[in-house]
PDB file of C-alpha atoms in Angstrom:
ATOM      1  CA  MET R   1       0.000   0.000   0.000  1.00 50.00           C
ATOM      2  CA  SER R   2       1.564   3.232  -1.176  1.00 55.00           C
ATOM      3  CA  GLY R   3      -0.374   5.732   0.947  1.00 73.00           C
ATOM      4  CA  GLU R   4      -0.927   7.745  -2.251  1.00 92.00           C
ATOM      5  CA  THR R   5      -4.406   9.227  -2.625  1.00 94.00           C
ATOM      6  CA  HIS R   6      -6.343   7.407  -5.344  1.00 96.00           C
ATOM      7  CA  ILE R   7      -9.886   8.711  -4.836  1.00 97.00           C
ATOM      8  CA  ARG R   8     -10.864  12.042  -3.266  1.00 97.00           C
ATOM      9  CA  VAL R   9     -14.423  12.963  -2.289  1.00 97.00           C
ATOM     10  CA  LYS R  10     -14.840  16.678  -1.606  1.00 97.00           C
ATOM     11  CA  ASP R  11     -17.848  18.394  -0.025  1.00 97.00           C
ATOM     12  CA  LEU R  12     -20.254  15.817  -1.513  1.00 97.00           C
ATOM     13  CA  THR R  13     -24.008  16.128  -1.010  1.00 97.00           C
ATOM     14  CA  MET R  14     -26.314  13.350  -2.229  1.00 97.00           C
ATOM     15  CA  ALA R  15     -30.022  13.962  -2.674  1.00 96.00           C
ATOM     16  CA  TYR R  16     -33.181  12.752  -4.335  1.00 92.00           C
ATOM     17  CA  GLY R  17     -34.775  16.028  -5.379  1.00 91.00           C
ATOM     18  CA  ASP R  18     -35.056  18.151  -2.255  1.00 91.00           C
ATOM     19  CA  PHE R  19     -34.505  15.198   0.091  1.00 94.00           C
ATOM     20  CA  VAL R  20     -30.898  15.117   1.259  1.00 95.00           C
ATOM     21  CA  ILE R  21     -29.459  11.631   1.855  1.00 96.00           C
ATOM     22  CA  GLN R  22     -25.983  12.680   3.059  1.00 97.00           C
ATOM     23  CA  ARG R  23     -24.231  16.042   3.083  1.00 96.00           C
ATOM     24  CA  ASP R  24     -20.708  17.487   3.347  1.00 96.00           C
ATOM     25  CA  LEU R  25     -18.929  14.160   2.756  1.00 97.00           C
ATOM     26  CA  ASP R  26     -15.183  14.645   2.636  1.00 97.00           C
ATOM     27  CA  PHE R  27     -12.681  11.762   2.599  1.00 97.00           C
ATOM     28  CA  THR R  28      -9.816  10.183   0.680  1.00 97.00           C
ATOM     29  CA  ILE R  29      -9.169   6.588  -0.353  1.00 97.00           C
ATOM     30  CA  ARG R  30      -5.549   5.518  -0.630  1.00 96.00           C
ATOM     31  CA  ARG R  31      -4.268   3.442  -3.514  1.00 95.00           C
ATOM     32  CA  GLY R  32      -4.287  -0.259  -2.609  1.00 94.00           C
ATOM     33  CA  ASP R  33      -6.567   0.128   0.412  1.00 95.00           C
ATOM     34  CA  VAL R  34      -9.666  -1.914   1.143  1.00 96.00           C
ATOM     35  CA  PHE R  35     -11.980   0.951   2.067  1.00 97.00           C
ATOM     36  CA  ILE R  36     -15.253   0.211   3.879  1.00 97.00           C
ATOM     37  CA  ILE R  37     -18.409   2.322   3.584  1.00 97.00           C
ATOM     38  CA  MET R  38     -20.527   1.431   6.586  1.00 95.00           C
ATOM     39  CA  GLY R  39     -23.480   2.649   8.649  1.00 93.00           C
ATOM     40  CA  GLY R  40     -27.015   1.701   9.586  1.00 89.00           C
ATOM     41  CA  SER R  41     -29.712   0.601   7.143  1.00 88.00           C
ATOM     42  CA  GLY R  42     -30.936   3.372   4.878  1.00 88.00           C
ATOM     43  CA  CYS R  43     -28.065   5.760   5.611  1.00 92.00           C
ATOM     44  CA  GLY R  44     -27.011   6.041   1.961  1.00 93.00           C
ATOM     45  CA  LYS R  45     -24.148   3.540   1.628  1.00 94.00           C
ATOM     46  CA  SER R  46     -25.261   2.132  -1.724  1.00 92.00           C
ATOM     47  CA  THR R  47     -26.199   5.618  -2.904  1.00 95.00           C
ATOM     48  CA  LEU R  48     -22.653   6.764  -2.224  1.00 97.00           C
ATOM     49  CA  LEU R  49     -21.353   3.813  -4.216  1.00 95.00           C
ATOM     50  CA  LYS R  50     -23.591   4.793  -7.138  1.00 95.00           C
ATOM     51  CA  HIS R  51     -22.081   8.282  -7.053  1.00 96.00           C
ATOM     52  CA  LEU R  52     -18.558   6.848  -7.035  1.00 96.00           C
ATOM     53  CA  ILE R  53     -19.140   4.609 -10.068  1.00 94.00           C
ATOM     54  CA  GLY R  54     -20.880   7.304 -12.090  1.00 93.00           C
ATOM     55  CA  LEU R  55     -24.502   6.149 -11.870  1.00 93.00           C
ATOM     56  CA  MET R  56     -25.791   9.154  -9.887  1.00 95.00           C
ATOM     57  CA  VAL R  57     -24.899  12.821 -10.233  1.00 95.00           C
ATOM     58  CA  PRO R  58     -24.034  14.643  -6.980  1.00 96.00           C
ATOM     59  CA  ALA R  59     -26.303  17.434  -5.790  1.00 96.00           C
ATOM     60  CA  LYS R  60     -23.061  19.181  -4.863  1.00 96.00           C
ATOM     61  CA  GLY R  61     -19.375  18.379  -4.566  1.00 97.00           C
ATOM     62  CA  GLU R  62     -16.577  16.622  -6.399  1.00 97.00           C
ATOM     63  CA  ILE R  63     -15.266  13.077  -6.875  1.00 97.00           C
ATOM     64  CA  TRP R  64     -11.661  12.851  -8.056  1.00 97.00           C
ATOM     65  CA  PHE R  65      -9.817   9.838  -9.446  1.00 96.00           C
ATOM     66  CA  ASP R  66      -6.145  10.747  -9.325  1.00 93.00           C
ATOM     67  CA  ASP R  67      -6.071  14.172 -11.041  1.00 93.00           C
ATOM     68  CA  ILE R  68      -9.450  13.897 -12.812  1.00 95.00           C
ATOM     69  CA  ASP R  69     -12.655  15.441 -11.449  1.00 96.00           C
ATOM     70  CA  PHE R  70     -15.090  12.776 -12.678  1.00 96.00           C
ATOM     71  CA  TRP R  71     -18.232  14.908 -12.855  1.00 94.00           C
ATOM     72  CA  GLN R  72     -16.475  17.791 -14.584  1.00 94.00           C
ATOM     73  CA  ALA R  73     -14.794  15.541 -17.152  1.00 95.00           C
ATOM     74  CA  PRO R  74     -16.294  15.289 -20.655  1.00 95.00           C
ATOM     75  CA  PRO R  75     -18.413  12.173 -21.344  1.00 93.00           C
ATOM     76  CA  HIS R  76     -15.692  10.351 -23.293  1.00 93.00           C
ATOM     77  CA  ARG R  77     -13.252  10.847 -20.385  1.00 94.00           C
ATOM     78  CA  GLN R  78     -15.857   9.569 -17.931  1.00 93.00           C
ATOM     79  CA  GLU R  79     -16.277   6.445 -20.046  1.00 90.00           C
ATOM     80  CA  MET R  80     -12.514   5.910 -20.082  1.00 90.00           C
ATOM     81  CA  LEU R  81     -12.475   6.165 -16.295  1.00 91.00           C
ATOM     82  CA  LYS R  82     -15.341   3.699 -15.966  1.00 90.00           C
ATOM     83  CA  ARG R  83     -13.337   1.141 -17.914  1.00 88.00           C
ATOM     84  CA  ARG R  84     -10.874   1.209 -15.027  1.00 91.00           C
ATOM     85  CA  PHE R  85     -13.663   0.135 -12.629  1.00 93.00           C
ATOM     86  CA  GLY R  86     -14.867  -3.336 -11.729  1.00 92.00           C
ATOM     87  CA  VAL R  87     -18.239  -3.555  -9.982  1.00 91.00           C
ATOM     88  CA  LEU R  88     -19.859  -6.396  -8.049  1.00 88.00           C
ATOM     89  CA  PHE R  89     -23.504  -5.575  -7.353  1.00 81.00           C
ATOM     90  CA  GLN R  90     -25.358  -7.018  -4.374  1.00 72.00           C
ATOM     91  CA  SER R  91     -27.468  -9.378  -6.497  1.00 67.00           C
ATOM     92  CA  GLY R  92     -24.505 -10.426  -8.614  1.00 64.00           C
ATOM     93  CA  ALA R  93     -26.421  -9.219 -11.707  1.00 79.00           C
ATOM     94  CA  LEU R  94     -25.402 -12.153 -13.894  1.00 87.00           C
ATOM     95  CA  TRP R  95     -27.368 -12.667 -17.107  1.00 89.00           C
ATOM     96  CA  SER R  96     -29.429 -15.803 -16.457  1.00 89.00           C
ATOM     97  CA  SER R  97     -29.618 -16.723 -20.149  1.00 93.00           C
ATOM     98  CA  MET R  98     -25.815 -16.754 -20.518  1.00 94.00           C
ATOM     99  CA  THR R  99     -23.239 -19.265 -19.312  1.00 95.00           C
ATOM    100  CA  LEU R 100     -20.661 -18.148 -16.752  1.00 96.00           C
ATOM    101  CA  GLN R 101     -18.056 -17.884 -19.511  1.00 96.00           C
ATOM    102  CA  GLU R 102     -20.376 -15.726 -21.612  1.00 95.00           C
ATOM    103  CA  ASN R 103     -21.111 -13.471 -18.623  1.00 95.00           C
ATOM    104  CA  VAL R 104     -17.426 -12.916 -17.899  1.00 95.00           C
ATOM    105  CA  ALA R 105     -16.701 -12.392 -21.599  1.00 95.00           C
ATOM    106  CA  LEU R 106     -19.158  -9.484 -21.946  1.00 92.00           C
ATOM    107  CA  PRO R 107     -16.862  -6.618 -20.866  1.00 89.00           C
ATOM    108  CA  LEU R 108     -14.013  -8.102 -22.907  1.00 92.00           C
ATOM    109  CA  GLN R 109     -16.185  -8.184 -26.016  1.00 91.00           C
ATOM    110  CA  GLU R 110     -17.404  -4.640 -25.456  1.00 85.00           C
ATOM    111  CA  TYR R 111     -14.166  -2.895 -24.539  1.00 85.00           C
ATOM    112  CA  THR R 112     -11.376  -4.806 -26.291  1.00 87.00           C
ATOM    113  CA  GLU R 113     -10.402  -5.849 -29.811  1.00 88.00           C
ATOM    114  CA  LEU R 114      -9.517  -9.388 -28.755  1.00 91.00           C
ATOM    115  CA  SER R 115     -10.528 -12.355 -30.877  1.00 94.00           C
ATOM    116  CA  LYS R 116     -13.308 -14.680 -29.731  1.00 93.00           C
ATOM    117  CA  ARG R 117     -10.739 -17.338 -28.833  1.00 93.00           C
ATOM    118  CA  GLU R 118      -8.706 -14.867 -26.761  1.00 95.00           C
ATOM    119  CA  VAL R 119     -11.856 -13.582 -25.023  1.00 95.00           C
ATOM    120  CA  ASN R 120     -12.913 -17.112 -24.082  1.00 94.00           C
ATOM    121  CA  GLU R 121      -9.423 -17.936 -22.816  1.00 95.00           C
ATOM    122  CA  ILE R 122      -9.341 -14.870 -20.590  1.00 95.00           C
ATOM    123  CA  ALA R 123     -12.891 -15.537 -19.339  1.00 95.00           C
ATOM    124  CA  SER R 124     -11.874 -19.093 -18.416  1.00 96.00           C
ATOM    125  CA  LEU R 125      -8.766 -17.779 -16.653  1.00 94.00           C
ATOM    126  CA  LYS R 126     -10.790 -15.289 -14.609  1.00 93.00           C
ATOM    127  CA  LEU R 127     -13.224 -18.024 -13.596  1.00 95.00           C
ATOM    128  CA  ALA R 128     -10.281 -20.214 -12.583  1.00 92.00           C
ATOM    129  CA  LEU R 129      -8.898 -17.365 -10.445  1.00 88.00           C
ATOM    130  CA  VAL R 130     -12.088 -17.360  -8.374  1.00 88.00           C
ATOM    131  CA  GLY R 131     -12.197 -21.160  -8.055  1.00 88.00           C
ATOM    132  CA  LEU R 132     -14.662 -21.896 -10.863  1.00 92.00           C
ATOM    133  CA  ALA R 133     -12.452 -23.776 -13.321  1.00 94.00           C
ATOM    134  CA  GLY R 134     -14.597 -26.308 -15.142  1.00 93.00           C
ATOM    135  CA  PHE R 135     -17.826 -24.346 -14.653  1.00 94.00           C
ATOM    136  CA  GLU R 136     -17.536 -22.241 -17.817  1.00 95.00           C
ATOM    137  CA  GLN R 137     -20.621 -23.752 -19.479  1.00 96.00           C
ATOM    138  CA  PHE R 138     -22.851 -23.688 -16.394  1.00 95.00           C
ATOM    139  CA  TYR R 139     -25.732 -21.212 -16.152  1.00 95.00           C
ATOM    140  CA  PRO R 140     -26.228 -19.053 -13.013  1.00 93.00           C
ATOM    141  CA  ALA R 141     -29.312 -21.045 -11.970  1.00 92.00           C
ATOM    142  CA  GLU R 142     -27.246 -24.233 -11.918  1.00 94.00           C
ATOM    143  CA  ILE R 143     -24.780 -23.113  -9.242  1.00 91.00           C
ATOM    144  CA  SER R 144     -24.959 -22.020  -5.600  1.00 87.00           C
ATOM    145  CA  GLY R 145     -25.292 -18.455  -4.342  1.00 83.00           C
ATOM    146  CA  GLY R 146     -21.658 -18.359  -3.275  1.00 83.00           C
ATOM    147  CA  MET R 147     -20.545 -19.572  -6.685  1.00 88.00           C
ATOM    148  CA  ARG R 148     -22.676 -16.920  -8.381  1.00 90.00           C
ATOM    149  CA  LYS R 149     -20.957 -14.244  -6.302  1.00 87.00           C
ATOM    150  CA  ARG R 150     -17.576 -15.618  -7.364  1.00 89.00           C
ATOM    151  CA  ALA R 151     -18.667 -15.670 -11.004  1.00 92.00           C
ATOM    152  CA  SER R 152     -19.741 -12.036 -10.640  1.00 91.00           C
ATOM    153  CA  LEU R 153     -16.330 -11.280  -9.171  1.00 91.00           C
ATOM    154  CA  ALA R 154     -14.690 -12.954 -12.170  1.00 93.00           C
ATOM    155  CA  ARG R 155     -16.665 -10.642 -14.455  1.00 93.00           C
ATOM    156  CA  ALA R 156     -15.731  -7.620 -12.338  1.00 92.00           C
ATOM    157  CA  ILE R 157     -12.011  -8.357 -12.803  1.00 92.00           C
ATOM    158  CA  ALA R 158     -12.260  -9.247 -16.505  1.00 93.00           C
ATOM    159  CA  LEU R 159     -10.535  -6.007 -17.576  1.00 92.00           C
ATOM    160  CA  ASP R 160      -7.955  -5.990 -14.735  1.00 92.00           C
ATOM    161  CA  PRO R 161      -9.498  -2.881 -13.122  1.00 93.00           C
ATOM    162  CA  GLU R 162      -7.653  -0.298 -11.037  1.00 95.00           C
ATOM    163  CA  VAL R 163     -10.620   0.103  -8.680  1.00 96.00           C
ATOM    164  CA  LEU R 164     -13.024  -2.600  -7.521  1.00 95.00           C
ATOM    165  CA  PHE R 165     -16.405  -1.628  -6.056  1.00 96.00           C
ATOM    166  CA  PHE R 166     -18.482  -4.112  -4.050  1.00 93.00           C
ATOM    167  CA  ASP R 167     -22.062  -3.596  -2.837  1.00 92.00           C
ATOM    168  CA  GLU R 168     -22.792  -5.961   0.081  1.00 88.00           C
ATOM    169  CA  PRO R 169     -20.693  -8.790  -1.415  1.00 87.00           C
ATOM    170  CA  SER R 170     -21.455 -11.218   1.439  1.00 83.00           C
ATOM    171  CA  ALA R 171     -25.218 -10.631   1.502  1.00 79.00           C
ATOM    172  CA  GLY R 172     -27.106 -13.937   1.556  1.00 77.00           C
ATOM    173  CA  LEU R 173     -24.016 -16.103   1.933  1.00 80.00           C
ATOM    174  CA  ASP R 174     -23.329 -18.637   4.670  1.00 84.00           C
ATOM    175  CA  PRO R 175     -20.323 -17.902   6.948  1.00 87.00           C
ATOM    176  CA  ILE R 176     -17.944 -20.242   5.100  1.00 87.00           C
ATOM    177  CA  SER R 177     -18.825 -18.817   1.655  1.00 84.00           C
ATOM    178  CA  SER R 178     -18.552 -15.302   3.059  1.00 87.00           C
ATOM    179  CA  GLN R 179     -15.106 -16.014   4.489  1.00 89.00           C
ATOM    180  CA  ARG R 180     -13.942 -17.485   1.185  1.00 88.00           C
ATOM    181  CA  LEU R 181     -15.192 -14.413  -0.677  1.00 88.00           C
ATOM    182  CA  ASP R 182     -13.306 -12.145   1.741  1.00 91.00           C
ATOM    183  CA  GLU R 183     -10.133 -14.129   1.090  1.00 91.00           C
ATOM    184  CA  LEU R 184     -10.694 -13.835  -2.660  1.00 90.00           C
ATOM    185  CA  ILE R 185     -11.146 -10.075  -2.431  1.00 91.00           C
ATOM    186  CA  LEU R 186      -7.774  -9.738  -0.682  1.00 93.00           C
ATOM    187  CA  GLU R 187      -6.062 -12.120  -3.106  1.00 91.00           C
ATOM    188  CA  ILE R 188      -7.375 -10.227  -6.110  1.00 90.00           C
ATOM    189  CA  ARG R 189      -6.526  -6.859  -4.575  1.00 92.00           C
ATOM    190  CA  ASP R 190      -2.954  -8.057  -4.173  1.00 92.00           C
ATOM    191  CA  SER R 191      -2.673  -9.655  -7.625  1.00 90.00           C
ATOM    192  CA  LEU R 192      -4.130  -6.640  -9.462  1.00 90.00           C
ATOM    193  CA  GLY R 193      -2.688  -3.974  -7.182  1.00 92.00           C
ATOM    194  CA  ALA R 194      -6.217  -2.581  -7.105  1.00 94.00           C
ATOM    195  CA  THR R 195      -7.973  -0.201  -4.748  1.00 96.00           C
ATOM    196  CA  VAL R 196     -11.109  -1.803  -3.260  1.00 96.00           C
ATOM    197  CA  VAL R 197     -14.231   0.015  -2.037  1.00 97.00           C
ATOM    198  CA  VAL R 198     -16.784  -2.114  -0.172  1.00 96.00           C
ATOM    199  CA  VAL R 199     -20.276  -1.290   1.059  1.00 94.00           C
ATOM    200  CA  THR R 200     -21.114  -3.730   3.849  1.00 91.00           C
ATOM    201  CA  HIS R 201     -22.628  -4.105   7.303  1.00 87.00           C
ATOM    202  CA  GLU R 202     -21.093  -7.567   7.874  1.00 89.00           C
ATOM    203  CA  LEU R 203     -18.750  -7.120  10.839  1.00 92.00           C
ATOM    204  CA  ALA R 204     -16.679 -10.225  10.088  1.00 90.00           C
ATOM    205  CA  SER R 205     -15.909  -8.869   6.619  1.00 91.00           C
ATOM    206  CA  ILE R 206     -15.307  -5.341   7.866  1.00 94.00           C
ATOM    207  CA  PHE R 207     -12.624  -6.476  10.307  1.00 95.00           C
ATOM    208  CA  THR R 208     -11.129  -9.133   8.001  1.00 93.00           C
ATOM    209  CA  ILE R 209     -10.555  -7.059   4.887  1.00 94.00           C
ATOM    210  CA  GLY R 210     -10.958  -3.378   5.752  1.00 95.00           C
ATOM    211  CA  ASN R 211      -8.048  -1.113   6.690  1.00 95.00           C
ATOM    212  CA  ASP R 212      -9.843   2.229   6.328  1.00 97.00           C
ATOM    213  CA  SER R 213     -13.475   3.334   6.442  1.00 97.00           C
ATOM    214  CA  VAL R 214     -16.141   5.983   6.807  1.00 97.00           C
ATOM    215  CA  PHE R 215     -19.263   5.669   8.933  1.00 97.00           C
ATOM    216  CA  LEU R 216     -22.396   7.334   7.535  1.00 96.00           C
ATOM    217  CA  ASP R 217     -24.971   8.460  10.089  1.00 95.00           C
ATOM    218  CA  ASN R 218     -28.730   8.397   9.515  1.00 92.00           C
ATOM    219  CA  GLU R 219     -29.592  11.221  11.894  1.00 93.00           C
ATOM    220  CA  SER R 220     -26.965  13.853  11.143  1.00 95.00           C
ATOM    221  CA  ARG R 221     -26.777  12.717   7.499  1.00 95.00           C
ATOM    222  CA  THR R 222     -23.032  12.981   7.286  1.00 97.00           C
ATOM    223  CA  ILE R 223     -19.830  11.150   8.230  1.00 97.00           C
ATOM    224  CA  ILE R 224     -19.409  10.770  11.997  1.00 97.00           C
ATOM    225  CA  ALA R 225     -16.268   8.583  11.997  1.00 96.00           C
ATOM    226  CA  ARG R 226     -13.422   7.604   9.683  1.00 96.00           C
ATOM    227  CA  GLY R 227     -10.379   5.392  10.040  1.00 96.00           C
ATOM    228  CA  ASP R 228      -9.335   1.773  10.535  1.00 97.00           C
ATOM    229  CA  PRO R 229     -12.485  -0.188  11.541  1.00 96.00           C
ATOM    230  CA  LYS R 230     -10.658  -2.048  14.320  1.00 96.00           C
ATOM    231  CA  MET R 231      -9.494   1.226  15.841  1.00 96.00           C
ATOM    232  CA  LEU R 232     -13.007   2.666  15.585  1.00 96.00           C
ATOM    233  CA  ARG R 233     -14.408  -0.462  17.260  1.00 95.00           C
ATOM    234  CA  ASP R 234     -11.998  -0.194  20.177  1.00 94.00           C
ATOM    235  CA  SER R 235     -11.559   3.534  20.680  1.00 92.00           C
ATOM    236  CA  SER R 236     -14.031   5.670  18.735  1.00 93.00           C
ATOM    237  CA  GLU R 237     -15.323   8.581  20.776  1.00 91.00           C
ATOM    238  CA  ASN R 238     -18.740   8.188  19.160  1.00 93.00           C
ATOM    239  CA  ILE R 239     -20.918   5.750  21.100  1.00 94.00           C
ATOM    240  CA  LYS R 240     -23.099   5.071  18.039  1.00 93.00           C
ATOM    241  CA  VAL R 241     -20.064   3.898  16.064  1.00 95.00           C
ATOM    242  CA  ARG R 242     -18.767   1.716  18.902  1.00 94.00           C
ATOM    243  CA  ALA R 243     -22.216   0.168  19.376  1.00 93.00           C
ATOM    244  CA  PHE R 244     -22.473  -0.659  15.660  1.00 94.00           C
ATOM    245  CA  LEU R 245     -19.014  -2.261  15.586  1.00 94.00           C
ATOM    246  CA  ASN R 246     -19.463  -4.150  18.866  1.00 93.00           C
ATOM    247  CA  ARG R 247     -22.970  -5.487  18.144  1.00 81.00           C
ATOM    248  CA  GLY R 248     -24.576  -3.087  20.603  1.00 62.00           C
ATOM    249  CA  LYS R 249     -22.084  -3.699  23.421  1.00 64.00           C
ATOM    250  CA  VAL R 250     -20.189  -0.573  24.433  1.00 56.00           C
TER     251      VAL R 250
END
């Protein structure tokens, strides 16, 4: 981890019309970190992720990737930035009518000039990296929930992204599958040298993979804590944060 700033959020306000979700968000994400966005249900975690990946326009503020202000960049520059992202949505969002290989191949077909043979080889390699070698011709309905999450992860890393975004990656998984997915996230972060941003409320995952974080508050509608989740759990001055990270025991 270099300590170099990779993503900078400045004075960000998120809103649906006149209804403010979160305001005055200001934080940095270092290159190579696993950065956790956490907070209670309905606080705006997934909404913040949508702003970071370019799906929602801020009501106010800036989001910088290195030296580029995403929302001030022209559309073609925004698209170039998005190609550096890999996204794993909460549902996995695999196409049910496509095999796992075809799902993983989609971004390669859209954004590269590779031949069909090369695309299929890379798709098979990505599936092997997440432990799904031999499952290329299976359909999503034919595999378990944990395997579908891993297949979605394979698709997210198809283009060797600089930044990986995860929305509740462990949702719906049993503890063993969740632990394996956490291990995979760290392995892939290390192999790609990627920065990872994770929305989650799963404490086991937060403490296993996260080394920096922000805590979004429902009531004040802003950040009330930032830093290493373990340090926040043990020594945060905010009782709400300590209660969240200690399962209500403070």
